[in-house]
């Protein structure tokens, strides 16, 4: 993924930032603990990167944007890494072709871990006398690393699924026999405020906060379930061009989609799905996941509803927030909605919106190199909201804008309806 943005004013204290730095860096290692060095080198497609690359690139970010420009006398761990682990910052110079990251047998995983240790020690020492501009960049670097934690999970899931010897089946449990009934929450039309309200960290693409005029609308109380999506499939959802956008129908035909990514049909016609822990049954009560924007849009049309715009989604998330499954649950699949009222606005599955990813009125990318973080990707992608079961819970907020191309399916992306 490409997200990032310019630093916004941070209110975090120096000691809190130290603690957060250690916690975030530790989490990156914890989620990769069970992966062998060979696993961590895999790249299954150009859009996905090896675990080892993510671990090095997030470290490169702190070295390149903080230690090298701000810490007098800092000596890089290895001067070649400036090129090697640059993702897309063209103003920094060349970088390797994205699709060749799986060819990096060197440096070894052990060397990448040593690189992480080296930069961490230097950064923690530097934090003692760093000014506020540096503290803001550290906060940005931590949010950047949290974005990559989710990518580590989504990318290795795709890589392990793509290999011939997939992880063994485990007895992943059914999170519920039935989901909460789907109800609709009403919102009044009129002028609403959306965008970051100025409290705490946000990426630059969440600003400026601005007014939008909305018509009255309703939002579904939870994400679409596997059971509901199976009804769409049984009703010929993947065989009826009238349900699809033109580009979506082209994708269905050319890529032979007949189910969400990671679903496989048993001989008896039932379905199982690949998870981070191997295959498990497709349980009807759990949210449908790993669908593209095109599938979300076709499902919404089939069900006589539509996807929310990102502004509608945000207004609803502020008014009726609710939290589901996050990375810290360490199960990495979405759980069924339970309980009364609005569910799963945050966590479980990213929710595709009907909104293209474009600049808010008055948007200004940050000055300098870091301005490449977000603004240059504002074309040909759709906005997703709310975070997923692979998102760190401290990383998500109502104004957070994620974005992926409409055909992308390897993120933990699902559907919430509006009408
Ligand atoms: Fe990055």
XYZ file of C-alpha atoms in Angstrom, residues 175 223-226 273 283-289 334-337 344 348-349:
20
model
C -16.952 -16.781 16.216
C -20.753 -5.486 7.777
C -22.206 -7.853 5.157
C -21.794 -11.468 6.271
C -20.512 -14.529 4.406
C -11.337 -20.058 3.179
C -18.966 -19.445 8.546
C -22.138 -17.613 7.502
C -22.190 -15.252 10.489
C -18.711 -13.811 9.908
C -18.117 -10.760 7.702
C -17.292 -11.386 4.072
C -13.673 -10.395 3.481
C -12.930 -10.853 11.177
C -15.413 -12.020 13.768
C -19.194 -12.010 13.653
C -21.053 -8.936 14.841
C -17.834 -3.088 13.573
C -12.846 -6.515 11.465
C -12.890 -5.450 7.780
